PDB file of N, CA and C in Angstrom:
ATOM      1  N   UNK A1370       9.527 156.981   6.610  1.00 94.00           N
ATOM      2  CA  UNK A1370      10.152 156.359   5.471  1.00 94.00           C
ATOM      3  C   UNK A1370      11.666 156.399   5.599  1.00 94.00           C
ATOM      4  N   UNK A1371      12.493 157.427   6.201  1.00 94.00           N
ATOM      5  CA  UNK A1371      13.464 157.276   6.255  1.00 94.00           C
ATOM      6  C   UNK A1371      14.044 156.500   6.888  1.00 94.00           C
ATOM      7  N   UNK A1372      13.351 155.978   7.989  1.00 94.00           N
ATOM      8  CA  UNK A1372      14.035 154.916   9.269  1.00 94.00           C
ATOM      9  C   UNK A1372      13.753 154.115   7.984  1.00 94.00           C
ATOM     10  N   UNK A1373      12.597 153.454   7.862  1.00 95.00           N
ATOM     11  CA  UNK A1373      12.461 152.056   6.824  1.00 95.00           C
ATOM     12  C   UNK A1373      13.450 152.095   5.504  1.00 95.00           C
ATOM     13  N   UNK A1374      13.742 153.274   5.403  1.00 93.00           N
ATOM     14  CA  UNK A1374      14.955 153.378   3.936  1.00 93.00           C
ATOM     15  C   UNK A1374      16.358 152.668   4.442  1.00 93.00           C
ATOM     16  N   UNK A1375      16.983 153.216   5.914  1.00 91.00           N
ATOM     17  CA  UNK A1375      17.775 152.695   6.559  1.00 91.00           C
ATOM     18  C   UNK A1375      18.191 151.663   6.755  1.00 91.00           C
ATOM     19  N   UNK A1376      17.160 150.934   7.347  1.00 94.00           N
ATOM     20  CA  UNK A1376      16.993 149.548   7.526  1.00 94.00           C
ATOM     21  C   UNK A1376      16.513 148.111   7.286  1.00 94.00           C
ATOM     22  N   UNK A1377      15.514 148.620   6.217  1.00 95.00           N
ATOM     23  CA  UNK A1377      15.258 147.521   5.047  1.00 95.00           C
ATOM     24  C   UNK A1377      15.165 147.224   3.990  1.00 95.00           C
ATOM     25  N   UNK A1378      15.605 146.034   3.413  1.00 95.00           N
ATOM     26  CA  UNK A1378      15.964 146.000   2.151  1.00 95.00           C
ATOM     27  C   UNK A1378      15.297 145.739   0.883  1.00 95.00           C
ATOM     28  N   UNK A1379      13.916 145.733   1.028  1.00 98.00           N
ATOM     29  CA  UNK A1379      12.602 146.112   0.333  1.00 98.00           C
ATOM     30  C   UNK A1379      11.378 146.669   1.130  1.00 98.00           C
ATOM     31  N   UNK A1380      11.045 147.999   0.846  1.00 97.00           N
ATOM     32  CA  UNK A1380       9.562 147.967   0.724  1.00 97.00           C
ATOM     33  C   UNK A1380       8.556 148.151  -0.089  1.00 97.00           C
ATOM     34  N   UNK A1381       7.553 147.992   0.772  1.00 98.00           N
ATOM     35  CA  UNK A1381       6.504 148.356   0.190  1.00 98.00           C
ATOM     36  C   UNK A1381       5.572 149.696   0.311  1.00 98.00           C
ATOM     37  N   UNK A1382       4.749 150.126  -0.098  1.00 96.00           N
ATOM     38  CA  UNK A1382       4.468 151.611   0.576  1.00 96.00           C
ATOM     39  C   UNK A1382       2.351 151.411   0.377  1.00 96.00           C
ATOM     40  N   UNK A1383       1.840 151.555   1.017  1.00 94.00           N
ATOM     41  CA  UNK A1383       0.188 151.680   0.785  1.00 94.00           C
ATOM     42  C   UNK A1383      -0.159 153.013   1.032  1.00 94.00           C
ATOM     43  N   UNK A1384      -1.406 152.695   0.423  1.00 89.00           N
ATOM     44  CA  UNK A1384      -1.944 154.613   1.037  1.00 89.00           C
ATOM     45  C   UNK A1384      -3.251 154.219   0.649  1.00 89.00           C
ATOM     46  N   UNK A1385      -4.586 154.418   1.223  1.00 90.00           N
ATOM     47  CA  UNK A1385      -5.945 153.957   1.242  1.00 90.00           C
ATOM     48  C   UNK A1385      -5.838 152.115   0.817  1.00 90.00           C
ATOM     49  N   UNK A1386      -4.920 151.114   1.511  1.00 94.00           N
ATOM     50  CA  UNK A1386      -5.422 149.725   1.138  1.00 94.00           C
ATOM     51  C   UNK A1386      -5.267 149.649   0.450  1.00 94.00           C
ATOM     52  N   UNK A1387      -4.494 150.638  -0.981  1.00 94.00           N
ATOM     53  CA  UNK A1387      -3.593 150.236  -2.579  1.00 94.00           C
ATOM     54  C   UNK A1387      -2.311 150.077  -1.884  1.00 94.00           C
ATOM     55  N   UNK A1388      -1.453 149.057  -2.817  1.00 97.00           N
ATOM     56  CA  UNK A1388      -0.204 149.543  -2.785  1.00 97.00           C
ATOM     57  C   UNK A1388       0.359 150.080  -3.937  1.00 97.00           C
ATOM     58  N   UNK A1389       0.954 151.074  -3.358  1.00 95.00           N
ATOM     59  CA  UNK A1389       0.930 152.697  -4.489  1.00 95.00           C
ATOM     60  C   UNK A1389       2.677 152.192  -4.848  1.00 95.00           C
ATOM     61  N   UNK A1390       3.601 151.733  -4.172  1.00 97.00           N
ATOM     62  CA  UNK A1390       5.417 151.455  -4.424  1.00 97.00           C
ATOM     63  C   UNK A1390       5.529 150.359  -4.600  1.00 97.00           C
ATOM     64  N   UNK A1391       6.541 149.857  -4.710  1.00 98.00           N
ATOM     65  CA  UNK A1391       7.580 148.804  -4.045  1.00 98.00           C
ATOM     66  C   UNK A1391       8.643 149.050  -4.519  1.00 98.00           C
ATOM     67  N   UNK A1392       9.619 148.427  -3.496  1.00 97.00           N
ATOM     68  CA  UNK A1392      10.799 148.288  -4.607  1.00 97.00           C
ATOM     69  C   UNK A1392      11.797 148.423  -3.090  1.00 97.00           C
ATOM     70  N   UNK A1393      13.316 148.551  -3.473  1.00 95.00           N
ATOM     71  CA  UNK A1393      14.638 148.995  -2.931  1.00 95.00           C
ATOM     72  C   UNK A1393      14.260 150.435  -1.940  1.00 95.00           C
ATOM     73  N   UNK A1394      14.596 150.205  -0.955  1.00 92.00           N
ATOM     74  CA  UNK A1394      14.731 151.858  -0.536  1.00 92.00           C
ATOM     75  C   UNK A1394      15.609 152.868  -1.953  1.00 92.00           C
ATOM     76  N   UNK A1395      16.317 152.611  -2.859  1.00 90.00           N
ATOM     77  CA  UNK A1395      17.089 153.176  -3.438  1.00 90.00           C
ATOM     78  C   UNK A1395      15.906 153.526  -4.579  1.00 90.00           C
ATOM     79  N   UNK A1396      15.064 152.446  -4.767  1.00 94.00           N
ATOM     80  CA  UNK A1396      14.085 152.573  -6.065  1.00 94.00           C
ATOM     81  C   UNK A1396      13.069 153.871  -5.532  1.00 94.00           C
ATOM     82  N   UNK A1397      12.627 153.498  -4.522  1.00 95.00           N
ATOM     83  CA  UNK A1397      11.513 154.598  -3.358  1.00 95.00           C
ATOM     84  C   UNK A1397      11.744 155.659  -2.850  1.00 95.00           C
ATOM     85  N   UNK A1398      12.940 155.974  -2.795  1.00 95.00           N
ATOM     86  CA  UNK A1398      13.521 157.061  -2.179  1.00 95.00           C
ATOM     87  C   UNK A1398      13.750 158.065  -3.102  1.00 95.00           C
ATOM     88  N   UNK A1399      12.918 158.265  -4.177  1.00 96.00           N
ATOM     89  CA  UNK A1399      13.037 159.379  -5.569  1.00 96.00           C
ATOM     90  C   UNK A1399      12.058 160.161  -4.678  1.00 96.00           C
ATOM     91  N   UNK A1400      12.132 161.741  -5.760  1.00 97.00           N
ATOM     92  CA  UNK A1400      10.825 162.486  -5.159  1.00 97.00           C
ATOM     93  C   UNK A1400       9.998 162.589  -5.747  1.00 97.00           C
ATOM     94  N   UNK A1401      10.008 161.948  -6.655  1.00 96.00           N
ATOM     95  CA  UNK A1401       8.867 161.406  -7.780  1.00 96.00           C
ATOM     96  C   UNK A1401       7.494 160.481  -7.503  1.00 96.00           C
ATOM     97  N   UNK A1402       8.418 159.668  -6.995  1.00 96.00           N
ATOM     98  CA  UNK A1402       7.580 158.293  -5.897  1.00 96.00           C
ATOM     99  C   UNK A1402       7.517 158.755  -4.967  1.00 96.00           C
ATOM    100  N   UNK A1403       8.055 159.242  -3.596  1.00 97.00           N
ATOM    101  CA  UNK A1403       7.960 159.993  -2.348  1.00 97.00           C
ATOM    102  C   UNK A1403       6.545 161.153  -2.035  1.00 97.00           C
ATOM    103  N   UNK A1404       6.425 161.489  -3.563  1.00 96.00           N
ATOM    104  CA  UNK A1404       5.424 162.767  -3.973  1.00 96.00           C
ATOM    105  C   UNK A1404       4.084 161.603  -3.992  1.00 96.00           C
ATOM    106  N   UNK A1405       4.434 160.529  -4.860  1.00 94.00           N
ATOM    107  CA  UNK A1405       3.227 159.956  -5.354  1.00 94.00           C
ATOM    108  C   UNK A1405       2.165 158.977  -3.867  1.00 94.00           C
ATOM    109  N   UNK A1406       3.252 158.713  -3.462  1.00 94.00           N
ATOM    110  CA  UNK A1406       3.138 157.821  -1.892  1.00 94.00           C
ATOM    111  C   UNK A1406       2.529 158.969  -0.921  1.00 94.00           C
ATOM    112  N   UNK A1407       2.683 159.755  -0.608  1.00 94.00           N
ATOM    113  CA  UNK A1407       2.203 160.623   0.077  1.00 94.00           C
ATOM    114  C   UNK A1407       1.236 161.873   0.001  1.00 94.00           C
ATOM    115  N   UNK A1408       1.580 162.245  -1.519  1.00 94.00           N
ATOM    116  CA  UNK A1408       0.582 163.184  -1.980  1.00 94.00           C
ATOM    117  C   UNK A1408       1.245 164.514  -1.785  1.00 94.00           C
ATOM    118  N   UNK A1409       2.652 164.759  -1.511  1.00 97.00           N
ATOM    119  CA  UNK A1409       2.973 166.229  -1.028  1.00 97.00           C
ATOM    120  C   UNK A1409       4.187 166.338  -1.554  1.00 97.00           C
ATOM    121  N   UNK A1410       4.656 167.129  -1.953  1.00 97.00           N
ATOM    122  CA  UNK A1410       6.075 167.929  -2.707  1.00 97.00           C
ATOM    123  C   UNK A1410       7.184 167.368  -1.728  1.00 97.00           C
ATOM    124  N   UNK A1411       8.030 166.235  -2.315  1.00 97.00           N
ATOM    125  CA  UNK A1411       8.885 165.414  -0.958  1.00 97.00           C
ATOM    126  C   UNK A1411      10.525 165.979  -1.783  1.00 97.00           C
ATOM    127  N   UNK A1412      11.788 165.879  -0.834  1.00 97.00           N
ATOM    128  CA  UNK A1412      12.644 166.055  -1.569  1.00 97.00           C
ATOM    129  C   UNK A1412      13.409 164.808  -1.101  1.00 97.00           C
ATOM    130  N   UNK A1413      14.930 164.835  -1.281  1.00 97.00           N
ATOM    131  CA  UNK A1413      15.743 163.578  -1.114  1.00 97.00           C
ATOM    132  C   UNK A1413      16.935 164.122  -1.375  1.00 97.00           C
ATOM    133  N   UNK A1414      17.847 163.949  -0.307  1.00 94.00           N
ATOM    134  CA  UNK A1414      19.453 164.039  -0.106  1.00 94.00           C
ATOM    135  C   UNK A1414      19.987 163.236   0.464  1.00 94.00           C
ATOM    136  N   UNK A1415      21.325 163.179  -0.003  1.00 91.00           N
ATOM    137  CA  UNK A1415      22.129 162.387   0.341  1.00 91.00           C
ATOM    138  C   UNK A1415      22.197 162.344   2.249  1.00 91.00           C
ATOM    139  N   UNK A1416      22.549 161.420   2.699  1.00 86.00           N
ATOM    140  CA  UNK A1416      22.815 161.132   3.837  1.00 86.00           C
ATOM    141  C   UNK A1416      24.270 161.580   4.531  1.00 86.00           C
ATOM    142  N   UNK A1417      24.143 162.668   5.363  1.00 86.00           N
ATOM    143  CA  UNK A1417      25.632 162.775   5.474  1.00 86.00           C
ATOM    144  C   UNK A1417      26.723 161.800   6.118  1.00 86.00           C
ATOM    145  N   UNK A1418      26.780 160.955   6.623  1.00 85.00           N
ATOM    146  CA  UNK A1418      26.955 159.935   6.702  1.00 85.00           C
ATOM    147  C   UNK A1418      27.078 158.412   5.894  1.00 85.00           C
ATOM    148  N   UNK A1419      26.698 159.076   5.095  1.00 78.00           N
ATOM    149  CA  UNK A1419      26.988 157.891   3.806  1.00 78.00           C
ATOM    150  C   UNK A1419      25.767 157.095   4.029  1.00 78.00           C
ATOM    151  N   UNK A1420      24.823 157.100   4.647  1.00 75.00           N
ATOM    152  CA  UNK A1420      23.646 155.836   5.171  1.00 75.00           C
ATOM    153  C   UNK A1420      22.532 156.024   4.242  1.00 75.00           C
ATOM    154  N   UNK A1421      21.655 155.700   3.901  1.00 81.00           N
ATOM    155  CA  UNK A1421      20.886 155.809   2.990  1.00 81.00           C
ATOM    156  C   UNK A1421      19.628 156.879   3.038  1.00 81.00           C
ATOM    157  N   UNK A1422      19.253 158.191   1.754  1.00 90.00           N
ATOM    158  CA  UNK A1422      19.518 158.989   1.964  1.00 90.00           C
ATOM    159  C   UNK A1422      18.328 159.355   2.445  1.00 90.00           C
ATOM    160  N   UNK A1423      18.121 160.674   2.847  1.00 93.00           N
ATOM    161  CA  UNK A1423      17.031 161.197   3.782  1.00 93.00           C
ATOM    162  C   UNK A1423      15.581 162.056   2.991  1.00 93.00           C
ATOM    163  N   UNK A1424      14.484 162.082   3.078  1.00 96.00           N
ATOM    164  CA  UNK A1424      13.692 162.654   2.207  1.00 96.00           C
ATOM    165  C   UNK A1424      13.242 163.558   3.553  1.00 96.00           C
ATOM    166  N   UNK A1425      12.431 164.660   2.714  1.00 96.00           N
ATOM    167  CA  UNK A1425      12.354 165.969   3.221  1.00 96.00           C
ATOM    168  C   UNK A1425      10.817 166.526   3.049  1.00 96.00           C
ATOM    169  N   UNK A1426       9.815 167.092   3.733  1.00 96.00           N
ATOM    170  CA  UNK A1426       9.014 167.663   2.951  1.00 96.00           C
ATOM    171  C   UNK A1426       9.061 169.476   2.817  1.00 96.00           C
ATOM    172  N   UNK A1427       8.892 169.666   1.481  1.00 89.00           N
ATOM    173  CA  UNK A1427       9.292 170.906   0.969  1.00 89.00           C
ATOM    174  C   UNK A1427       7.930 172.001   1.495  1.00 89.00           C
TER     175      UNK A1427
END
């Protein structure tokens, strides 16, 4: 997810053939949604680099 946060300017996210997201990498990149998309305790920081930011699993 983070490469695809990087570099494109909508996605989408599936998980069993639903699609569980969409939106902005900026909309998707919460750990709210990150948690819900994957099923696991995700976090999200800033990018040190200013690039768009990086999620984590906790």
């Amino acid at each position: 997810i983070n490469m695809a946060a990087r570099y494109c300017d909508y996605l989408v996210a599936l998980r069993g053939g639903e699609m569980i997201a969409q939106g902005t990498p900026a909309e998707l990149m919460r750990s709210d949604t990150l948690e819900q998309i994957y099923g696991i305790p995700m976090g999200v920081l800033p990018h040190p680099a200013g690039a768009a930011p990086v999620s984590f699993v906790y």
